[in-house]
Backbone as ProteinMPNN parsed JSONL, in Angstrom:
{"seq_chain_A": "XXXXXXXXXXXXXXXXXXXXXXXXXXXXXXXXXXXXXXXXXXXXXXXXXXXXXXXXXXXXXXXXXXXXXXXXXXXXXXXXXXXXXXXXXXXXXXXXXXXXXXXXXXXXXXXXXXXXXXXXXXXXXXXXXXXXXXXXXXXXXXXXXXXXXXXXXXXXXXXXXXXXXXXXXXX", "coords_chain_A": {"N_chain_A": [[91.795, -7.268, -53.436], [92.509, -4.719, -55.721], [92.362, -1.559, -56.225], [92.638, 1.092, -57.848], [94.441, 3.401, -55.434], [93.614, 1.87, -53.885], [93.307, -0.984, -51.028], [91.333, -3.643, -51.178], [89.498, -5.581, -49.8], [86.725, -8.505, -50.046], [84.051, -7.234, -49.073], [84.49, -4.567, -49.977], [86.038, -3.259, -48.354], [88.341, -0.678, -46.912], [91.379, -1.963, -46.748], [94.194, -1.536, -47.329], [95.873, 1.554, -48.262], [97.338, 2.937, -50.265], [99.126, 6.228, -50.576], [101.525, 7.486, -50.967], [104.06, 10.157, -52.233], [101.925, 11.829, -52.808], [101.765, 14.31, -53.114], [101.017, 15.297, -50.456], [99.259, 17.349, -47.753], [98.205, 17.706, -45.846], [96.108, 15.155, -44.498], [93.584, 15.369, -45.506], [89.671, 16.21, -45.068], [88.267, 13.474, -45.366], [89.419, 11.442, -44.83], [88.399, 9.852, -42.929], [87.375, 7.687, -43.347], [88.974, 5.806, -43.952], [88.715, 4.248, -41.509], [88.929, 1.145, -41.374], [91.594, 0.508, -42.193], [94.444, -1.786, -42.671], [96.816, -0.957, -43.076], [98.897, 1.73, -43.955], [100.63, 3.985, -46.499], [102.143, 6.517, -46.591], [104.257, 8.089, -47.176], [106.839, 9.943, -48.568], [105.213, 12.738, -48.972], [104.594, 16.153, -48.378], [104.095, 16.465, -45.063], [102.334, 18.424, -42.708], [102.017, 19.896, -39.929], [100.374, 18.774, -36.54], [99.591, 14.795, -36.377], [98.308, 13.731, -34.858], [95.778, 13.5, -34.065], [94.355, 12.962, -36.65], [94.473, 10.138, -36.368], [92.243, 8.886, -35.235], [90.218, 6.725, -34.012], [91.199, 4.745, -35.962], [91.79, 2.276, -35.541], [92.376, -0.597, -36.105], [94.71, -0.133, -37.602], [98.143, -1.167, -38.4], [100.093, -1.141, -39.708], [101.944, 1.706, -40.297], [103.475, 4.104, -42.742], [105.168, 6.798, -43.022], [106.59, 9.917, -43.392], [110.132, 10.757, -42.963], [110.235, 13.23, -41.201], [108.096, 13.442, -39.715], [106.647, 12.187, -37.443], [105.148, 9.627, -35.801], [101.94, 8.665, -34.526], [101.027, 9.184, -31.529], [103.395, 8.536, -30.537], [106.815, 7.116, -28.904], [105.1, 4.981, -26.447], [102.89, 4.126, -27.855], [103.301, 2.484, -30.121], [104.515, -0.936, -31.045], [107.021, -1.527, -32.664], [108.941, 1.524, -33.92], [110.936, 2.267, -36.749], [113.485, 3.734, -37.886], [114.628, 5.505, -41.454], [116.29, 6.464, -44.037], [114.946, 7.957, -46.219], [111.911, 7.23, -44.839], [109.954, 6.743, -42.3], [108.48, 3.828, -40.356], [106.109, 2.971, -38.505], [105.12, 0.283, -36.888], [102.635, -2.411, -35.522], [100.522, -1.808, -33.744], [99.743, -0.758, -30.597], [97.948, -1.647, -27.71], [96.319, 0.382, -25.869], [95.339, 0.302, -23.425], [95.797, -1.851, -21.729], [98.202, -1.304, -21.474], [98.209, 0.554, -19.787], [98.227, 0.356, -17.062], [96.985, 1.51, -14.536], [94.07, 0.401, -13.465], [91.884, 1.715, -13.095], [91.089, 3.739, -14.537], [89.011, 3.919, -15.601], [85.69, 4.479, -15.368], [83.517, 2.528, -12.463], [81.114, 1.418, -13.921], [82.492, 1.031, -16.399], [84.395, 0.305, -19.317], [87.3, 0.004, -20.825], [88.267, 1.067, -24.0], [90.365, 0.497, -27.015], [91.28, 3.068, -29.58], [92.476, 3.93, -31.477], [96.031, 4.837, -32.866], [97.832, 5.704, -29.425], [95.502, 6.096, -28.209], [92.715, 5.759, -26.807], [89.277, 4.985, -24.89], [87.111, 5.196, -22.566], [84.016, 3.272, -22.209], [80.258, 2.889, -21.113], [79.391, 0.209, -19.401], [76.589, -1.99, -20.613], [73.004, -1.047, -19.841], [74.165, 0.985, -18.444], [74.97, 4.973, -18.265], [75.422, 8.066, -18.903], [77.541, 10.894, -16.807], [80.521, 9.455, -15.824], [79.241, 7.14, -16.093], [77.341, 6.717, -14.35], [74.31, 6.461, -14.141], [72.077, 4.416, -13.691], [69.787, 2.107, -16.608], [67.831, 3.054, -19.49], [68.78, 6.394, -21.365], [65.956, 8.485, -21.091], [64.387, 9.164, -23.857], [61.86, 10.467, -24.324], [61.161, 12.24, -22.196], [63.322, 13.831, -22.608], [62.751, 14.948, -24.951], [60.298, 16.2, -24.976], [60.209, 18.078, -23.01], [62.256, 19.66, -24.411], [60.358, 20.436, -26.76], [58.294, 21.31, -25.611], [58.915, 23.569, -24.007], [60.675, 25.037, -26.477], [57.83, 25.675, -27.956], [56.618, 26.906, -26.035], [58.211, 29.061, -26.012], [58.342, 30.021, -28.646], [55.644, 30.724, -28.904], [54.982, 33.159, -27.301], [57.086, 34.71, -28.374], [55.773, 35.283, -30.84], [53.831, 36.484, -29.869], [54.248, 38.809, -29.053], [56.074, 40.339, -31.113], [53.347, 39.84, -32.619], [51.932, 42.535, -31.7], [53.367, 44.215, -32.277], [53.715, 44.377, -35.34], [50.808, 45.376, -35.255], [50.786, 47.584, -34.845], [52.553, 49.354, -36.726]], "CA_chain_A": [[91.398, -6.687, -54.694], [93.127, -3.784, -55.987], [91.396, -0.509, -57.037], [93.672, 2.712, -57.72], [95.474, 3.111, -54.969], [93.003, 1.037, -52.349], [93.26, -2.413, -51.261], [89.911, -4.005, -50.746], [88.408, -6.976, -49.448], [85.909, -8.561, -51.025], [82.83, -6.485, -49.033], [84.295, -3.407, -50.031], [86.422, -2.598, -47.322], [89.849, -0.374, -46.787], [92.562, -2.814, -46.038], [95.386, -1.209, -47.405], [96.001, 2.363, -48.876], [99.083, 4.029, -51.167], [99.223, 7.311, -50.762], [103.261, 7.756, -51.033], [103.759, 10.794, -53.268], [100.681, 12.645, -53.501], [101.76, 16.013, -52.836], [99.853, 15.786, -49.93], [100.367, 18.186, -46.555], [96.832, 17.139, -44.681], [95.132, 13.359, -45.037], [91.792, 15.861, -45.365], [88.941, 15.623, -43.959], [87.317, 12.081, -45.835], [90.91, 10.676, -44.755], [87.988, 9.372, -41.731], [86.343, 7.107, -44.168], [89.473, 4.798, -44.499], [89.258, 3.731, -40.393], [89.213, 0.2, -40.985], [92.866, -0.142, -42.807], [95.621, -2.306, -41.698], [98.388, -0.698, -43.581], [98.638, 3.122, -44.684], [101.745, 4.591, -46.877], [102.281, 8.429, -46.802], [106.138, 8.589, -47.241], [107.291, 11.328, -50.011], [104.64, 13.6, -48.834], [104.767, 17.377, -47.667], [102.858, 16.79, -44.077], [102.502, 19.437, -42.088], [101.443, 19.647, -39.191], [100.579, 17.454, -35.844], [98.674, 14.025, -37.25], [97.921, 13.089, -33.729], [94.114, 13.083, -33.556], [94.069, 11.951, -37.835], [94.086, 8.102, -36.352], [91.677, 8.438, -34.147], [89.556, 5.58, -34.806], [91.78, 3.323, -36.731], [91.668, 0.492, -34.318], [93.114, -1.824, -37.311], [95.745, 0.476, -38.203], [98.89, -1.663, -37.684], [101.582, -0.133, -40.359], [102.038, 3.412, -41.269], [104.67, 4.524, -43.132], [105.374, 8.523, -42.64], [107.818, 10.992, -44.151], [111.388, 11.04, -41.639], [110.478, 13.892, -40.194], [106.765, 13.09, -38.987], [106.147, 11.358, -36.055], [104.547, 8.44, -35.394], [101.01, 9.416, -33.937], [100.554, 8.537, -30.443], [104.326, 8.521, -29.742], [106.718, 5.429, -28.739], [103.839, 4.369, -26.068], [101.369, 3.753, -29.315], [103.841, 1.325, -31.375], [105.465, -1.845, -30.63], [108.704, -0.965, -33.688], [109.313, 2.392, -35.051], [112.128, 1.783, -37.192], [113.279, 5.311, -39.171], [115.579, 5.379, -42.614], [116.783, 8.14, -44.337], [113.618, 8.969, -46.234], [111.092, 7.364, -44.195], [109.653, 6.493, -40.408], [107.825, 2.737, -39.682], [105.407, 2.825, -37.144], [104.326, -0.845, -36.802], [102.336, -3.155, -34.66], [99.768, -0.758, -32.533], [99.601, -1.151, -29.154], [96.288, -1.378, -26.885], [96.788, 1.075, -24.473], [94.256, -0.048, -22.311], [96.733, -3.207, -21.278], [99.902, -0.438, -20.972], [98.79, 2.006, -18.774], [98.679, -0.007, -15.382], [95.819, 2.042, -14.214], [92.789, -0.185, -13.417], [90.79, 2.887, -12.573], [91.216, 4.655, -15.364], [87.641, 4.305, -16.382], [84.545, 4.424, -13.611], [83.034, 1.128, -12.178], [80.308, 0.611, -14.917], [82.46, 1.42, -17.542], [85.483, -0.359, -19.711], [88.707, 0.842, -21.264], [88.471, 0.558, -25.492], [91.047, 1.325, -27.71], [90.699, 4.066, -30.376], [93.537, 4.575, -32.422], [97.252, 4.884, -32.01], [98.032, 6.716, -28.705], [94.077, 7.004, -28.057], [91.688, 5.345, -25.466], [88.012, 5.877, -24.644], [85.793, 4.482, -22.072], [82.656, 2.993, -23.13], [79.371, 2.123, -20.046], [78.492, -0.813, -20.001], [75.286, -2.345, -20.955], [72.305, -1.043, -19.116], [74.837, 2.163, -17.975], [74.746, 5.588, -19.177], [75.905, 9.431, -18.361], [78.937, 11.494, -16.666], [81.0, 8.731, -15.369], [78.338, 5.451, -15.98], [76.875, 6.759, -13.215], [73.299, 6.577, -14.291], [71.63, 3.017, -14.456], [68.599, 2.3, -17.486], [68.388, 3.948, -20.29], [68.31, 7.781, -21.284], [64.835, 8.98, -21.385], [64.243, 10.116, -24.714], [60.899, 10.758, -24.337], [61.479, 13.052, -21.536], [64.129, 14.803, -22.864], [62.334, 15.643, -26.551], [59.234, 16.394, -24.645], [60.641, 19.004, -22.461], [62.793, 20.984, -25.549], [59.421, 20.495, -27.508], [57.25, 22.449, -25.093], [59.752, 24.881, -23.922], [60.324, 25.022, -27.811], [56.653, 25.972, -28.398], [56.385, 28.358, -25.371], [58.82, 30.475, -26.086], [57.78, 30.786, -30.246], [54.194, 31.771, -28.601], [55.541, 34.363, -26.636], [57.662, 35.774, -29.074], [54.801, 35.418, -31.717], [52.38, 37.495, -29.2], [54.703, 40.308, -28.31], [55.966, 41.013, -32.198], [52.736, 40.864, -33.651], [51.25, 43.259, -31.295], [54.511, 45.751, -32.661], [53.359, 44.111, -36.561], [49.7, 45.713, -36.006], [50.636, 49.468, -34.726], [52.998, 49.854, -37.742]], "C_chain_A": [[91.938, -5.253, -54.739], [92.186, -2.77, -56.74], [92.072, 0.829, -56.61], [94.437, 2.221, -56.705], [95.334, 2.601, -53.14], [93.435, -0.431, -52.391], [92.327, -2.902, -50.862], [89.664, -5.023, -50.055], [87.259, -7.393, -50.196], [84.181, -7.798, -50.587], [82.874, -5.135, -49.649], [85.106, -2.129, -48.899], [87.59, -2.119, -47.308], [90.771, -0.849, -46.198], [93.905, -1.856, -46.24], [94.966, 0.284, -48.54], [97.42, 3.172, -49.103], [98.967, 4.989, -51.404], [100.552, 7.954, -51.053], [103.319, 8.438, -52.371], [102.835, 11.49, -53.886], [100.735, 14.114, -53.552], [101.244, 16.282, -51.454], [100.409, 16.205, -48.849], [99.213, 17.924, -45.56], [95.983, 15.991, -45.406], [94.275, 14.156, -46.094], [91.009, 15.211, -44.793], [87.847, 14.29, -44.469], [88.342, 11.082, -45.494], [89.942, 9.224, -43.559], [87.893, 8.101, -41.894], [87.271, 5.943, -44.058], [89.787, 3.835, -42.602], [89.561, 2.534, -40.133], [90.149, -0.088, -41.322], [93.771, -0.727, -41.882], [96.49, -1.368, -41.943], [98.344, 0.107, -44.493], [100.051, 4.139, -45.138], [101.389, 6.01, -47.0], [103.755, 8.801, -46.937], [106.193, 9.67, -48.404], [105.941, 12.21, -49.693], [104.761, 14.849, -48.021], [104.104, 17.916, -46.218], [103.166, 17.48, -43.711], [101.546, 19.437, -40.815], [101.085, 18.68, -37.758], [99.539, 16.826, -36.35], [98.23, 13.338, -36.359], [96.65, 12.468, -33.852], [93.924, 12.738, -35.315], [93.673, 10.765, -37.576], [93.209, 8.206, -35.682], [90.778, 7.665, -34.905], [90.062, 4.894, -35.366], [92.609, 2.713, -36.058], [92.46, -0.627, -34.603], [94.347, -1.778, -37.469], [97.193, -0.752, -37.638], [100.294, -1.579, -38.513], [101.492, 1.338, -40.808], [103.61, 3.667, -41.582], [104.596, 6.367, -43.595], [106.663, 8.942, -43.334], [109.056, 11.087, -43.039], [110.732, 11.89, -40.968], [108.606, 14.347, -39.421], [106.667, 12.108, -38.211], [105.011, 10.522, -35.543], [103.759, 8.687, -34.735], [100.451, 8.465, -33.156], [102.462, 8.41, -29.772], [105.48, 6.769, -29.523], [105.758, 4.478, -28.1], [103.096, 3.811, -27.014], [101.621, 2.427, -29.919], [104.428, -0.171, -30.943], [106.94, -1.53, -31.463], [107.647, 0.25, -34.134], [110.76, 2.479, -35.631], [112.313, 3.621, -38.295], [114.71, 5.048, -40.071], [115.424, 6.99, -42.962], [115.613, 8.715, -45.192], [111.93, 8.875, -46.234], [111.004, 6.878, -42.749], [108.605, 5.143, -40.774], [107.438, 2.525, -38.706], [104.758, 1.359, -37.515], [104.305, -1.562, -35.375], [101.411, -1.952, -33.417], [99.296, -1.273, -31.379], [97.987, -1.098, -28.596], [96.814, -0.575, -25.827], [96.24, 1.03, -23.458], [94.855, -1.028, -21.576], [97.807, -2.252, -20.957], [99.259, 0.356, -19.958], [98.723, 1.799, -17.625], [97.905, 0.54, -14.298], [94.672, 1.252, -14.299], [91.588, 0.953, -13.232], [90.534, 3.748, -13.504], [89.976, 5.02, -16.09], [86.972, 4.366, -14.926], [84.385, 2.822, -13.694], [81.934, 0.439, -13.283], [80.83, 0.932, -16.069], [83.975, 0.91, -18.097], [85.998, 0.295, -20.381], [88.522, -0.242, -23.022], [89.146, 1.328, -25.968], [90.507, 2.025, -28.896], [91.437, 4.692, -30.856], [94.739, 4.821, -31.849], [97.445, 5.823, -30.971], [96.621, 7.021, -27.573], [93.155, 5.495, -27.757], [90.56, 5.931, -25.12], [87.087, 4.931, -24.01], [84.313, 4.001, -21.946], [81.929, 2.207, -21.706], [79.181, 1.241, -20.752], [76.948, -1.085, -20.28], [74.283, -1.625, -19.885], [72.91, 0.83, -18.116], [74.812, 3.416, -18.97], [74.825, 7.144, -18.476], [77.222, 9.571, -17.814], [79.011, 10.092, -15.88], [80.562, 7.525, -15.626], [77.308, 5.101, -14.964], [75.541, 6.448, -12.988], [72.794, 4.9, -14.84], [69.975, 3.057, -15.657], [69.172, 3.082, -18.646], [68.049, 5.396, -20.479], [67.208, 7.769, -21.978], [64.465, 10.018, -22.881], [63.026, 10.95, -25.379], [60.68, 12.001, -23.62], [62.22, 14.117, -22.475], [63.338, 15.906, -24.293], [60.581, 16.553, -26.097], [59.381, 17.615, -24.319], [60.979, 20.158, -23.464], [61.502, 21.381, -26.181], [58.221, 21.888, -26.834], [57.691, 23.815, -24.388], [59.929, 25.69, -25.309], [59.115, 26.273, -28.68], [56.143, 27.254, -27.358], [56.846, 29.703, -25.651], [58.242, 31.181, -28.229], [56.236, 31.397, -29.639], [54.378, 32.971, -27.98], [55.825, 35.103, -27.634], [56.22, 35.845, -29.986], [53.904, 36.675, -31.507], [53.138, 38.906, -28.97], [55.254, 40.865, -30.062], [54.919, 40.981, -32.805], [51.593, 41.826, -32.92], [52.106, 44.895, -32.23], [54.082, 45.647, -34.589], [52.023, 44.92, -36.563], [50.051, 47.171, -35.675], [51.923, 50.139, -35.938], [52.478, 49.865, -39.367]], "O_chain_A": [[91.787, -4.59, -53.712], [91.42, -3.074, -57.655], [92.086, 1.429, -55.535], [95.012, 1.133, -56.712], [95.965, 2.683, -52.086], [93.82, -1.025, -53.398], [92.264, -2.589, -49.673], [90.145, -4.411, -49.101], [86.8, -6.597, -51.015], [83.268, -7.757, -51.413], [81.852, -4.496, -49.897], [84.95, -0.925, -48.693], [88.38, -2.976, -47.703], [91.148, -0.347, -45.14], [94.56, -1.507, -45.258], [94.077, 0.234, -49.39], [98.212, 3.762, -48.368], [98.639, 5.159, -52.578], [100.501, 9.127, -51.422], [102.924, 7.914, -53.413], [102.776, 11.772, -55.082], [99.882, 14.9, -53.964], [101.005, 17.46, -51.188], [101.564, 15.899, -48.551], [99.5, 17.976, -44.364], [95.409, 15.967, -46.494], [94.192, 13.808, -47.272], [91.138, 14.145, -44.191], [86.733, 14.184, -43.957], [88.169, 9.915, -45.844], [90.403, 8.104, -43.342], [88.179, 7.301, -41.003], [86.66, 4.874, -44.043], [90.712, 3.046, -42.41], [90.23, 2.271, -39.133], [90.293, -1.265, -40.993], [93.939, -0.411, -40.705], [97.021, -0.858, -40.956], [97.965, -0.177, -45.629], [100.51, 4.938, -44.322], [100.362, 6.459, -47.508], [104.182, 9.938, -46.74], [105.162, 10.009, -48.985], [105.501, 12.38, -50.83], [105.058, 14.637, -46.845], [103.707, 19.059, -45.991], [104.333, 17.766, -43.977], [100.408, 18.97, -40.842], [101.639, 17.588, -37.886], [98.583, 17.469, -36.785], [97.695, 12.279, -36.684], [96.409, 11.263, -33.778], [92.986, 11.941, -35.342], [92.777, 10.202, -38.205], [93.194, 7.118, -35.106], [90.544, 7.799, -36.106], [89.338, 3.907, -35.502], [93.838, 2.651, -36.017], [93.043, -1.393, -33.836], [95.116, -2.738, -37.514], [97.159, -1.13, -36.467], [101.385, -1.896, -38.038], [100.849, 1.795, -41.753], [104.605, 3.48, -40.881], [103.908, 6.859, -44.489], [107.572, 8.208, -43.722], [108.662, 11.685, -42.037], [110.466, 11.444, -39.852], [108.219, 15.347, -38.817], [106.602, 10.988, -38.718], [104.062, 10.959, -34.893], [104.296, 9.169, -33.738], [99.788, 7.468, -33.442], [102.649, 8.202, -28.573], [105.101, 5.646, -29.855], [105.44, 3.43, -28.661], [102.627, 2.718, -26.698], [100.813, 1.54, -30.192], [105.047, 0.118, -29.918], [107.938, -1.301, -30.779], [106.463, 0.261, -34.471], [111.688, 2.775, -34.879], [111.561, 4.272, -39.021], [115.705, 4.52, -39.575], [114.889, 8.019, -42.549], [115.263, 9.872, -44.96], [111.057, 9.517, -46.818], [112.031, 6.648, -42.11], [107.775, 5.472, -41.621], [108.108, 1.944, -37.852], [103.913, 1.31, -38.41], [105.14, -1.549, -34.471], [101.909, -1.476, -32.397], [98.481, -2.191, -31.294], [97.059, -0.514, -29.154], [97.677, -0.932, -25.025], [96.603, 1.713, -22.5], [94.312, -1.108, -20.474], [98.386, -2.556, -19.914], [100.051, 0.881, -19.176], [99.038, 2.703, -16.852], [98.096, 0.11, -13.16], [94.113, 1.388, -15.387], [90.393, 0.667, -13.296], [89.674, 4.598, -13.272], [89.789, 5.954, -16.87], [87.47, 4.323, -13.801], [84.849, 2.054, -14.537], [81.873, -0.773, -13.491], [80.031, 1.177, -16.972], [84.865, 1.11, -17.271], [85.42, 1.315, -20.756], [88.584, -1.452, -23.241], [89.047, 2.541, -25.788], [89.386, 1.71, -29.295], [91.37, 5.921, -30.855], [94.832, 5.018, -30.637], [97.27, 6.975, -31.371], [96.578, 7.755, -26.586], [93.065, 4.476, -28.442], [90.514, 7.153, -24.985], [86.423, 4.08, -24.602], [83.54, 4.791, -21.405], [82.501, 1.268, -21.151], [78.936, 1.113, -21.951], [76.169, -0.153, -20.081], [74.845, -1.594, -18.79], [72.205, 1.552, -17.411], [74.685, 3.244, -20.182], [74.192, 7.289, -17.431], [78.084, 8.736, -18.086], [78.016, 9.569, -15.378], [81.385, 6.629, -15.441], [76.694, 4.07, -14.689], [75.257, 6.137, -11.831], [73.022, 4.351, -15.918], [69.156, 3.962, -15.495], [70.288, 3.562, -18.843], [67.074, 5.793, -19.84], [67.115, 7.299, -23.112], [64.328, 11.241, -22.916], [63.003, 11.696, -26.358], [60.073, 12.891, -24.216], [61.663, 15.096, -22.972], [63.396, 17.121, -24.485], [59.949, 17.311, -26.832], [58.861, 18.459, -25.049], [60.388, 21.236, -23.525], [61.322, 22.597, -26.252], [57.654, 22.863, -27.328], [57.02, 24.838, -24.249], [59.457, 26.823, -25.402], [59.297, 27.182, -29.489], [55.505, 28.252, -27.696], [56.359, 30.832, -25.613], [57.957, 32.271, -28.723], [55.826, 32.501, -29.999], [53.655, 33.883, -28.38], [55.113, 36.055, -27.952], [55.509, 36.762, -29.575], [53.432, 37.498, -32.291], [52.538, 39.954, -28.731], [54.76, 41.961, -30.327], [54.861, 41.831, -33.693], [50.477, 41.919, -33.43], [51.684, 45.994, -32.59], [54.122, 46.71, -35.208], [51.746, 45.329, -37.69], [49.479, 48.001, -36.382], [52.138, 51.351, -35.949], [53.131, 50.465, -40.22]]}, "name": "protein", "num_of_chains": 1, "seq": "XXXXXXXXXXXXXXXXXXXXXXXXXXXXXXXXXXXXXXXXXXXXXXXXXXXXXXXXXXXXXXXXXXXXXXXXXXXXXXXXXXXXXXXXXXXXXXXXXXXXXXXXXXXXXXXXXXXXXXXXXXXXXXXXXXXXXXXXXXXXXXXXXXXXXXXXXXXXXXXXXXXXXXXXXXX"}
């Protein structure tokens, strides 16, 4: 389903977006909103800038079409074809980089390798795992934790409370 210059699905979702020609020199920052698209034109536009960390998150992404002299974000590693013409660049087919990088270790022991946009990888604990490395089994105490700020929180406003309004009654 077609709407301006989205392509939908029928829940409502960003499959495809035409941006080619907008004037435009940065996505901006609602550019986030469109992470589930397959297939995203930007050719004839004034980018500027590196558009590296723009994809992060679009997992789906699997054509972009870029201005010649913008670069395919994430590099050749990222793409299976980048094909370039005289006045644009074809990044298609996005790689998992979690299968390329030949590194089994690359995450900790309770914790797996998910992709996260062209170029971009991020290790996620598993189930039941949780802190620096995965290192921590159960889950985080959030009872603890809100308890603690709460009454530290409340100590320190009594404190301060007691020492300015002793300086509030001699003025």
């Amino acid at each position: 389903m077609l709407h301006a210059r989205c392509c939908l699905n029928q829940n409502g979702t960003i499959l495809g977006l035409d941006l080619q020609n907008c004037s435009l020199e940065d996505p901006g920052p609602d550019f986030h909103q469109a992470h589930t698209t397959i297939i995203i034109d930007l050719q004839a536009n004034p980018l500027k800038g590196d558009l590296a960390n723009t994809f992060r998150g679009f997992t789906q992404l699997q054509t972009l079409i870029l201005p010649q002299d913008v670069n395919c974000p994430g590099g050749i590693n990222a793409w299976n074809t980048i094909t370039s013409y005289i006045d644009n660049q074809i990044c298609q087919g996005q790689k998992n980089l979690c299968n390329n990088t030949g590194n089994p270790e690359m995450c900790p022991e309770n914790g797996s390798c998910v992709p996260d946009g062209p170029g971009f990888l991020q290790c996620v604990c598993a189930d039941g795992f949780h802190g620096y490395k995965c290192m921590r089994q159960g889950s985080f105490s959030l009872l603890m934790f809100f308890g603690i700020l709460g009454s530290t929180t409340l100590s320190i406003s009594i404190l301060l409370w007691g020492t300015q309004r002793r300086k509030a009654k001699t003025s």
